[in-house]
Amino acid sequence: MNFAAKTEDTMNVRNCRHCGRIFNYVAGPVTCPACREKTEEKFQEVKDYIREHKGVGIAEVSEACDVDASQIRQWLREERLEVTEDSALFLNCESCGAPIRCGRFCEKCKGNMTKGFNDVLNEGKPAPVPDTTRDKDPARMRFL
């Protein structure tokens, strides 16, 4: 008897959230390559507009570049754009509510989360023992 293995290429096919076209989804936002490229072009347009018109607000950029204000906020959350220090506009940390210029969390909350993650990862592991055999005097010459 001869047996042939049936191979089935399973593709992750989805509809684009923007235009509705079907495309092979790999990772990231559920948008087709054409819409992703258009979004990137809009991002570059927004970035250029902001450079030319310092201190503008989201509403003005949204209107001038024909981009949804929610998309501009998303780029701020993704840290692709940043609010200037002298701007009246600011974002809020999603954890403590402190004002931030970009991203989702303030530096303090990022540090707390990192410490928490490290504590969980190192739970049950013995603490590293400091190496006391090294010479503590940094001014001394070292020889190979």
mmCIF file of N, CA, C and O in Angstrom, residues 19-104:
data_model
loop_
_atom_site.group_PDB
_atom_site.id
_atom_site.type_symbol
_atom_site.label_atom_id
_atom_site.label_comp_id
_atom_site.label_asym_id
_atom_site.label_seq_id
_atom_site.Cartn_x
_atom_site.Cartn_y
_atom_site.Cartn_z
ATOM 1 N N CYS A 19 -10.565 48.653 4.528
ATOM 2 C CA CYS A 19 -11.185 48.581 3.200
ATOM 3 C C CYS A 19 -12.037 47.331 2.994
ATOM 4 O O CYS A 19 -12.788 47.253 2.033
ATOM 5 N N GLY A 20 -11.900 46.339 3.875
ATOM 6 C CA GLY A 20 -12.701 45.122 3.761
ATOM 7 C C GLY A 20 -12.124 44.055 2.849
ATOM 8 O O GLY A 20 -12.671 42.955 2.754
ATOM 9 N N ARG A 21 -11.026 44.354 2.149
ATOM 10 C CA ARG A 21 -10.425 43.366 1.266
ATOM 11 C C ARG A 21 -9.867 42.194 2.053
ATOM 12 O O ARG A 21 -9.435 42.349 3.192
ATOM 13 N N ILE A 22 -9.841 41.040 1.423
ATOM 14 C CA ILE A 22 -9.279 39.839 2.027
ATOM 15 C C ILE A 22 -7.769 39.856 1.803
ATOM 16 O O ILE A 22 -7.295 40.187 0.717
ATOM 17 N N PHE A 23 -7.019 39.476 2.837
ATOM 18 C CA PHE A 23 -5.561 39.402 2.718
ATOM 19 C C PHE A 23 -5.031 38.331 3.651
ATOM 20 O O PHE A 23 -5.726 37.879 4.556
ATOM 21 N N ASN A 24 -3.805 37.895 3.415
ATOM 22 C CA ASN A 24 -3.155 36.897 4.252
ATOM 23 C C ASN A 24 -2.560 37.604 5.464
ATOM 24 O O ASN A 24 -1.563 38.304 5.366
ATOM 25 N N TYR A 25 -3.174 37.405 6.610
ATOM 26 C CA TYR A 25 -2.754 38.059 7.847
ATOM 27 C C TYR A 25 -1.548 37.334 8.435
ATOM 28 O O TYR A 25 -1.546 36.124 8.577
ATOM 29 N N VAL A 26 -0.516 38.090 8.769
ATOM 30 C CA VAL A 26 0.681 37.517 9.391
ATOM 31 C C VAL A 26 0.763 37.950 10.854
ATOM 32 O O VAL A 26 0.773 37.117 11.749
ATOM 33 N N ALA A 27 0.830 39.235 11.116
ATOM 34 C CA ALA A 27 0.911 39.753 12.486
ATOM 35 C C ALA A 27 0.642 41.245 12.458
ATOM 36 O O ALA A 27 0.656 41.874 11.412
ATOM 37 N N GLY A 28 0.411 41.804 13.635
ATOM 38 C CA GLY A 28 0.203 43.243 13.745
ATOM 39 C C GLY A 28 -1.240 43.624 13.549
ATOM 40 O O GLY A 28 -2.145 42.812 13.724
ATOM 41 N N PRO A 29 -1.467 44.886 13.151
ATOM 42 C CA PRO A 29 -2.843 45.337 12.964
ATOM 43 C C PRO A 29 -3.516 44.569 11.824
ATOM 44 O O PRO A 29 -2.857 44.150 10.878
ATOM 45 N N VAL A 30 -4.829 44.410 11.923
ATOM 46 C CA VAL A 30 -5.568 43.656 10.907
ATOM 47 C C VAL A 30 -5.908 44.598 9.756
ATOM 48 O O VAL A 30 -7.053 44.988 9.550
ATOM 49 N N THR A 31 -4.870 44.980 9.022
ATOM 50 C CA THR A 31 -5.029 45.814 7.842
ATOM 51 C C THR A 31 -4.212 45.215 6.711
ATOM 52 O O THR A 31 -3.135 44.653 6.936
ATOM 53 N N CYS A 32 -4.731 45.361 5.514
ATOM 54 C CA CYS A 32 -4.039 44.813 4.343
ATOM 55 C C CYS A 32 -2.776 45.638 4.067
ATOM 56 O O CYS A 32 -2.642 46.772 4.548
ATOM 57 N N PRO A 33 -1.857 45.077 3.289
ATOM 58 C CA PRO A 33 -0.617 45.817 2.987
ATOM 59 C C PRO A 33 -0.868 47.178 2.331
ATOM 60 O O PRO A 33 -0.167 48.145 2.632
ATOM 61 N N ALA A 34 -1.881 47.288 1.478
ATOM 62 C CA ALA A 34 -2.165 48.570 0.816
ATOM 63 C C ALA A 34 -2.611 49.623 1.828
ATOM 64 O O ALA A 34 -2.127 50.767 1.797
ATOM 65 N N CYS A 35 -3.502 49.239 2.744
ATOM 66 C CA CYS A 35 -3.967 50.194 3.765
ATOM 67 C C CYS A 35 -2.853 50.519 4.749
ATOM 68 O O CYS A 35 -2.745 51.654 5.220
ATOM 69 N N ARG A 36 -2.012 49.544 5.060
ATOM 70 C CA ARG A 36 -0.881 49.787 5.954
ATOM 71 C C ARG A 36 0.068 50.806 5.330
ATOM 72 O O ARG A 36 0.582 51.697 6.013
ATOM 73 N N GLU A 37 0.274 50.693 4.018
ATOM 74 C CA GLU A 37 1.150 51.629 3.316
ATOM 75 C C GLU A 37 0.534 53.034 3.313
ATOM 76 O O GLU A 37 1.232 54.029 3.534
ATOM 77 N N LYS A 38 -0.782 53.121 3.085
ATOM 78 C CA LYS A 38 -1.466 54.426 3.125
ATOM 79 C C LYS A 38 -1.360 55.057 4.510
ATOM 80 O O LYS A 38 -1.143 56.256 4.641
ATOM 81 N N THR A 39 -1.511 54.237 5.555
ATOM 82 C CA THR A 39 -1.403 54.731 6.921
ATOM 83 C C THR A 39 0.003 55.255 7.187
ATOM 84 O O THR A 39 0.179 56.304 7.820
ATOM 85 N N GLU A 40 1.008 54.544 6.697
ATOM 86 C CA GLU A 40 2.391 54.993 6.876
ATOM 87 C C GLU A 40 2.648 56.304 6.143
ATOM 88 O O GLU A 40 3.341 57.185 6.649
ATOM 89 N N GLU A 41 2.063 56.457 4.945
ATOM 90 C CA GLU A 41 2.198 57.717 4.209
ATOM 91 C C GLU A 41 1.549 58.861 4.984
ATOM 92 O O GLU A 41 2.098 59.957 5.059
ATOM 93 N N LYS A 42 0.376 58.603 5.576
ATOM 94 C CA LYS A 42 -0.300 59.613 6.392
ATOM 95 C C LYS A 42 0.547 59.972 7.606
ATOM 96 O O LYS A 42 0.627 61.129 8.006
ATOM 97 N N PHE A 43 1.182 58.964 8.204
ATOM 98 C CA PHE A 43 2.046 59.225 9.351
ATOM 99 C C PHE A 43 3.180 60.181 8.960
ATOM 100 O O PHE A 43 3.472 61.138 9.680
ATOM 101 N N GLN A 44 3.807 59.916 7.824
ATOM 102 C CA GLN A 44 4.897 60.777 7.359
ATOM 103 C C GLN A 44 4.384 62.195 7.100
ATOM 104 O O GLN A 44 5.055 63.177 7.420
ATOM 105 N N GLU A 45 3.174 62.312 6.548
ATOM 106 C CA GLU A 45 2.567 63.616 6.302
ATOM 107 C C GLU A 45 2.327 64.355 7.620
ATOM 108 O O GLU A 45 2.633 65.548 7.746
ATOM 109 N N VAL A 46 1.800 63.644 8.605
ATOM 110 C CA VAL A 46 1.549 64.235 9.926
ATOM 111 C C VAL A 46 2.861 64.675 10.560
ATOM 112 O O VAL A 46 2.980 65.779 11.106
ATOM 113 N N LYS A 47 3.864 63.822 10.484
ATOM 114 C CA LYS A 47 5.178 64.138 11.065
ATOM 115 C C LYS A 47 5.772 65.398 10.424
ATOM 116 O O LYS A 47 6.269 66.282 11.121
ATOM 117 N N ASP A 48 5.680 65.477 9.100
ATOM 118 C CA ASP A 48 6.192 66.661 8.401
ATOM 119 C C ASP A 48 5.404 67.911 8.785
ATOM 120 O O ASP A 48 5.985 68.986 8.985
ATOM 121 N N TYR A 49 4.092 67.793 8.894
ATOM 122 C CA TYR A 49 3.260 68.943 9.265
ATOM 123 C C TYR A 49 3.629 69.440 10.659
ATOM 124 O O TYR A 49 3.735 70.644 10.891
ATOM 125 N N ILE A 50 3.825 68.515 11.571
ATOM 126 C CA ILE A 50 4.190 68.887 12.946
ATOM 127 C C ILE A 50 5.540 69.592 12.980
ATOM 128 O O ILE A 50 5.732 70.549 13.711
ATOM 129 N N ARG A 51 6.477 69.121 12.180
ATOM 130 C CA ARG A 51 7.801 69.770 12.124
ATOM 131 C C ARG A 51 7.696 71.199 11.604
ATOM 132 O O ARG A 51 8.387 72.096 12.072
ATOM 133 N N GLU A 52 6.835 71.398 10.598
ATOM 134 C CA GLU A 52 6.692 72.718 9.986
ATOM 135 C C GLU A 52 5.856 73.672 10.836
ATOM 136 O O GLU A 52 6.001 74.883 10.727
ATOM 137 N N HIS A 53 4.945 73.132 11.645
ATOM 138 C CA HIS A 53 4.031 73.948 12.447
ATOM 139 C C HIS A 53 4.162 73.558 13.917
ATOM 140 O O HIS A 53 3.302 72.887 14.465
ATOM 141 N N LYS A 54 5.213 73.989 14.534
ATOM 142 C CA LYS A 54 5.490 73.616 15.926
ATOM 143 C C LYS A 54 4.374 74.101 16.864
ATOM 144 O O LYS A 54 3.832 75.174 16.694
ATOM 145 N N GLY A 55 4.045 73.249 17.847
ATOM 146 C CA GLY A 55 3.064 73.614 18.853
ATOM 147 C C GLY A 55 1.618 73.428 18.442
ATOM 148 O O GLY A 55 0.718 73.912 19.119
ATOM 149 N N VAL A 56 1.355 72.740 17.321
ATOM 150 C CA VAL A 56 -0.028 72.531 16.892
ATOM 151 C C VAL A 56 -0.692 71.455 17.746
ATOM 152 O O VAL A 56 -0.033 70.598 18.321
ATOM 153 N N GLY A 57 -2.007 71.510 17.813
ATOM 154 C CA GLY A 57 -2.771 70.536 18.569
ATOM 155 C C GLY A 57 -3.273 69.405 17.678
ATOM 156 O O GLY A 57 -3.199 69.477 16.447
ATOM 157 N N ILE A 58 -3.815 68.399 18.315
ATOM 158 C CA ILE A 58 -4.306 67.225 17.589
ATOM 159 C C ILE A 58 -5.412 67.613 16.608
ATOM 160 O O ILE A 58 -5.421 67.157 15.462
ATOM 161 N N ALA A 59 -6.334 68.459 17.030
ATOM 162 C CA ALA A 59 -7.457 68.841 16.171
ATOM 163 C C ALA A 59 -6.970 69.514 14.886
ATOM 164 O O ALA A 59 -7.451 69.208 13.791
ATOM 165 N N GLU A 60 -6.009 70.429 15.029
ATOM 166 C CA GLU A 60 -5.479 71.131 13.861
ATOM 167 C C GLU A 60 -4.745 70.179 12.923
ATOM 168 O O GLU A 60 -4.927 70.232 11.704
ATOM 169 N N VAL A 61 -3.934 69.294 13.487
ATOM 170 C CA VAL A 61 -3.202 68.322 12.664
ATOM 171 C C VAL A 61 -4.186 67.384 11.977
ATOM 172 O O VAL A 61 -4.051 67.081 10.786
ATOM 173 N N SER A 62 -5.197 66.960 12.710
ATOM 174 C CA SER A 62 -6.212 66.059 12.166
ATOM 175 C C SER A 62 -6.904 66.680 10.965
ATOM 176 O O SER A 62 -7.070 66.033 9.926
ATOM 177 N N GLU A 63 -7.285 67.933 11.101
ATOM 178 C CA GLU A 63 -7.980 68.622 10.011
ATOM 179 C C GLU A 63 -7.047 68.900 8.836
ATOM 180 O O GLU A 63 -7.408 68.671 7.686
ATOM 181 N N ALA A 64 -5.860 69.392 9.113
ATOM 182 C CA ALA A 64 -4.925 69.759 8.050
ATOM 183 C C ALA A 64 -4.448 68.552 7.245
ATOM 184 O O ALA A 64 -4.255 68.653 6.033
ATOM 185 N N CYS A 65 -4.281 67.425 7.909
ATOM 186 C CA CYS A 65 -3.737 66.235 7.234
ATOM 187 C C CYS A 65 -4.807 65.200 6.885
ATOM 188 O O CYS A 65 -4.485 64.153 6.338
ATOM 189 N N ASP A 66 -6.059 65.498 7.229
ATOM 190 C CA ASP A 66 -7.173 64.586 6.979
ATOM 191 C C ASP A 66 -6.900 63.204 7.590
ATOM 192 O O ASP A 66 -6.935 62.177 6.919
ATOM 193 N N VAL A 67 -6.587 63.233 8.886
ATOM 194 C CA VAL A 67 -6.325 62.017 9.653
ATOM 195 C C VAL A 67 -7.202 62.062 10.899
ATOM 196 O O VAL A 67 -7.342 63.124 11.513
ATOM 197 N N ASP A 68 -7.793 60.942 11.267
ATOM 198 C CA ASP A 68 -8.610 60.893 12.482
ATOM 199 C C ASP A 68 -7.765 61.242 13.697
ATOM 200 O O ASP A 68 -6.613 60.805 13.800
ATOM 201 N N ALA A 69 -8.345 62.000 14.614
ATOM 202 C CA ALA A 69 -7.652 62.352 15.851
ATOM 203 C C ALA A 69 -7.300 61.086 16.632
ATOM 204 O O ALA A 69 -6.245 61.028 17.275
ATOM 205 N N SER A 70 -8.140 60.055 16.560
ATOM 206 C CA SER A 70 -7.852 58.802 17.271
ATOM 207 C C SER A 70 -6.596 58.142 16.727
ATOM 208 O O SER A 70 -5.842 57.516 17.475
ATOM 209 N N GLN A 71 -6.333 58.289 15.416
ATOM 210 C CA GLN A 71 -5.113 57.718 14.829
ATOM 211 C C GLN A 71 -3.884 58.460 15.346
ATOM 212 O O GLN A 71 -2.868 57.854 15.656
ATOM 213 N N ILE A 72 -3.990 59.777 15.488
ATOM 214 C CA ILE A 72 -2.879 60.574 16.019
ATOM 215 C C ILE A 72 -2.606 60.172 17.469
ATOM 216 O O ILE A 72 -1.454 59.986 17.862
ATOM 217 N N ARG A 73 -3.681 59.999 18.260
ATOM 218 C CA ARG A 73 -3.503 59.546 19.649
ATOM 219 C C ARG A 73 -2.852 58.167 19.695
ATOM 220 O O ARG A 73 -2.027 57.889 20.565
ATOM 221 N N GLN A 74 -3.218 57.296 18.755
ATOM 222 C CA GLN A 74 -2.612 55.959 18.693
ATOM 223 C C GLN A 74 -1.107 56.067 18.433
ATOM 224 O O GLN A 74 -0.311 55.377 19.055
ATOM 225 N N TRP A 75 -0.711 56.941 17.523
ATOM 226 C CA TRP A 75 0.716 57.133 17.246
ATOM 227 C C TRP A 75 1.445 57.687 18.461
ATOM 228 O O TRP A 75 2.605 57.348 18.705
ATOM 229 N N LEU A 76 0.770 58.517 19.251
ATOM 230 C CA LEU A 76 1.365 59.014 20.492
ATOM 231 C C LEU A 76 1.540 57.856 21.480
ATOM 232 O O LEU A 76 2.590 57.732 22.122
ATOM 233 N N ARG A 77 0.532 57.005 21.609
ATOM 234 C CA ARG A 77 0.602 55.865 22.520
ATOM 235 C C ARG A 77 1.674 54.869 22.087
ATOM 236 O O ARG A 77 2.307 54.230 22.919
ATOM 237 N N GLU A 78 1.885 54.738 20.776
ATOM 238 C CA GLU A 78 2.910 53.836 20.246
ATOM 239 C C GLU A 78 4.303 54.450 20.319
ATOM 240 O O GLU A 78 5.278 53.831 19.903
ATOM 241 N N GLU A 79 4.401 55.688 20.791
ATOM 242 C CA GLU A 79 5.651 56.438 20.904
ATOM 243 C C GLU A 79 6.271 56.753 19.546
ATOM 244 O O GLU A 79 7.471 56.919 19.411
ATOM 245 N N ARG A 80 5.426 56.847 18.532
ATOM 246 C CA ARG A 80 5.897 57.261 17.209
ATOM 247 C C ARG A 80 5.875 58.779 17.105
ATOM 248 O O ARG A 80 6.622 59.364 16.325
ATOM 249 N N LEU A 81 5.009 59.418 17.882
ATOM 250 C CA LEU A 81 4.951 60.873 17.997
ATOM 251 C C LEU A 81 5.099 61.220 19.465
ATOM 252 O O LEU A 81 4.825 60.394 20.329
ATOM 253 N N GLU A 82 5.507 62.469 19.720
ATOM 254 C CA GLU A 82 5.694 62.910 21.098
ATOM 255 C C GLU A 82 5.180 64.329 21.239
ATOM 256 O O GLU A 82 5.384 65.160 20.362
ATOM 257 N N VAL A 83 4.498 64.600 22.347
ATOM 258 C CA VAL A 83 4.000 65.939 22.643
ATOM 259 C C VAL A 83 5.175 66.770 23.143
ATOM 260 O O VAL A 83 5.976 66.305 23.950
ATOM 261 N N THR A 84 5.269 68.019 22.676
ATOM 262 C CA THR A 84 6.369 68.874 23.117
ATOM 263 C C THR A 84 6.169 69.298 24.563
ATOM 264 O O THR A 84 5.050 69.296 25.078
ATOM 265 N N GLU A 85 7.253 69.667 25.206
ATOM 266 C CA GLU A 85 7.200 70.051 26.622
ATOM 267 C C GLU A 85 6.343 71.283 26.864
ATOM 268 O O GLU A 85 5.701 71.401 27.897
ATOM 269 N N ASP A 86 6.323 72.213 25.919
ATOM 270 C CA ASP A 86 5.577 73.454 26.113
ATOM 271 C C ASP A 86 4.127 73.359 25.633
ATOM 272 O O ASP A 86 3.395 74.342 25.668
ATOM 273 N N SER A 87 3.693 72.183 25.232
ATOM 274 C CA SER A 87 2.342 72.003 24.724
ATOM 275 C C SER A 87 1.313 71.976 25.852
ATOM 276 O O SER A 87 1.579 71.495 26.947
ATOM 277 N N ALA A 88 0.118 72.491 25.556
ATOM 278 C CA ALA A 88 -0.983 72.424 26.520
ATOM 279 C C ALA A 88 -1.594 71.024 26.520
ATOM 280 O O ALA A 88 -2.263 70.631 27.460
ATOM 281 N N LEU A 89 -1.348 70.288 25.462
ATOM 282 C CA LEU A 89 -1.855 68.925 25.330
ATOM 283 C C LEU A 89 -0.924 67.957 26.030
ATOM 284 O O LEU A 89 0.295 68.128 25.984
ATOM 285 N N PHE A 90 -1.469 66.973 26.688
ATOM 286 C CA PHE A 90 -0.659 65.910 27.257
ATOM 287 C C PHE A 90 -1.490 64.649 27.344
ATOM 288 O O PHE A 90 -2.715 64.679 27.257
ATOM 289 N N LEU A 91 -0.827 63.537 27.496
ATOM 290 C CA LEU A 91 -1.478 62.246 27.700
ATOM 291 C C LEU A 91 -1.433 61.929 29.181
ATOM 292 O O LEU A 91 -0.699 62.560 29.927
ATOM 293 N N ASN A 92 -2.183 60.940 29.582
ATOM 294 C CA ASN A 92 -2.147 60.508 30.972
ATOM 295 C C ASN A 92 -1.628 59.077 31.048
ATOM 296 O O ASN A 92 -1.998 58.240 30.224
ATOM 297 N N CYS A 93 -0.816 58.823 32.049
ATOM 298 C CA CYS A 93 -0.334 57.472 32.335
ATOM 299 C C CYS A 93 -1.561 56.595 32.595
ATOM 300 O O CYS A 93 -2.451 56.973 33.352
ATOM 301 N N GLU A 94 -1.604 55.438 31.968
ATOM 302 C CA GLU A 94 -2.752 54.542 32.136
ATOM 303 C C GLU A 94 -2.797 53.890 33.508
ATOM 304 O O GLU A 94 -3.809 53.341 33.896
ATOM 305 N N SER A 95 -1.710 53.995 34.260
ATOM 306 C CA SER A 95 -1.670 53.390 35.582
ATOM 307 C C SER A 95 -2.000 54.402 36.683
ATOM 308 O O SER A 95 -2.914 54.188 37.462
ATOM 309 N N CYS A 96 -1.270 55.512 36.716
ATOM 310 C CA CYS A 96 -1.445 56.465 37.817
ATOM 311 C C CYS A 96 -2.094 57.783 37.404
ATOM 312 O O CYS A 96 -2.449 58.586 38.251
ATOM 313 N N GLY A 97 -2.214 58.043 36.105
ATOM 314 C CA GLY A 97 -2.849 59.270 35.631
ATOM 315 C C GLY A 97 -1.920 60.457 35.502
ATOM 316 O O GLY A 97 -2.365 61.549 35.142
ATOM 317 N N ALA A 98 -0.645 60.278 35.776
ATOM 318 C CA ALA A 98 0.311 61.384 35.668
ATOM 319 C C ALA A 98 0.421 61.833 34.206
ATOM 320 O O ALA A 98 0.268 61.030 33.288
ATOM 321 N N PRO A 99 0.697 63.130 33.975
ATOM 322 C CA PRO A 99 0.857 63.596 32.596
ATOM 323 C C PRO A 99 2.139 63.029 31.971
ATOM 324 O O PRO A 99 3.185 62.984 32.612
ATOM 325 N N ILE A 100 2.016 62.567 30.726
ATOM 326 C CA ILE A 100 3.165 62.041 29.983
ATOM 327 C C ILE A 100 3.154 62.620 28.576
ATOM 328 O O ILE A 100 2.121 63.099 28.107
ATOM 329 N N ARG A 101 4.278 62.561 27.893
ATOM 330 C CA ARG A 101 4.397 63.138 26.555
ATOM 331 C C ARG A 101 4.142 62.125 25.450
ATOM 332 O O ARG A 101 3.788 62.499 24.337
ATOM 333 N N CYS A 102 4.358 60.857 25.733
ATOM 334 C CA CYS A 102 4.091 59.814 24.748
ATOM 335 C C CYS A 102 4.045 58.471 25.468
ATOM 336 O O CYS A 102 4.436 58.365 26.632
ATOM 337 N N GLY A 103 3.567 57.466 24.787
ATOM 338 C CA GLY A 103 3.512 56.130 25.365
ATOM 339 C C GLY A 103 2.248 55.903 26.158
ATOM 340 O O GLY A 103 1.254 56.614 26.013
ATOM 341 N N ARG A 104 2.291 54.890 27.014
ATOM 342 C CA ARG A 104 1.124 54.530 27.811
ATOM 343 C C ARG A 104 1.342 54.722 29.305
ATOM 344 O O ARG A 104 0.391 54.864 30.053
#
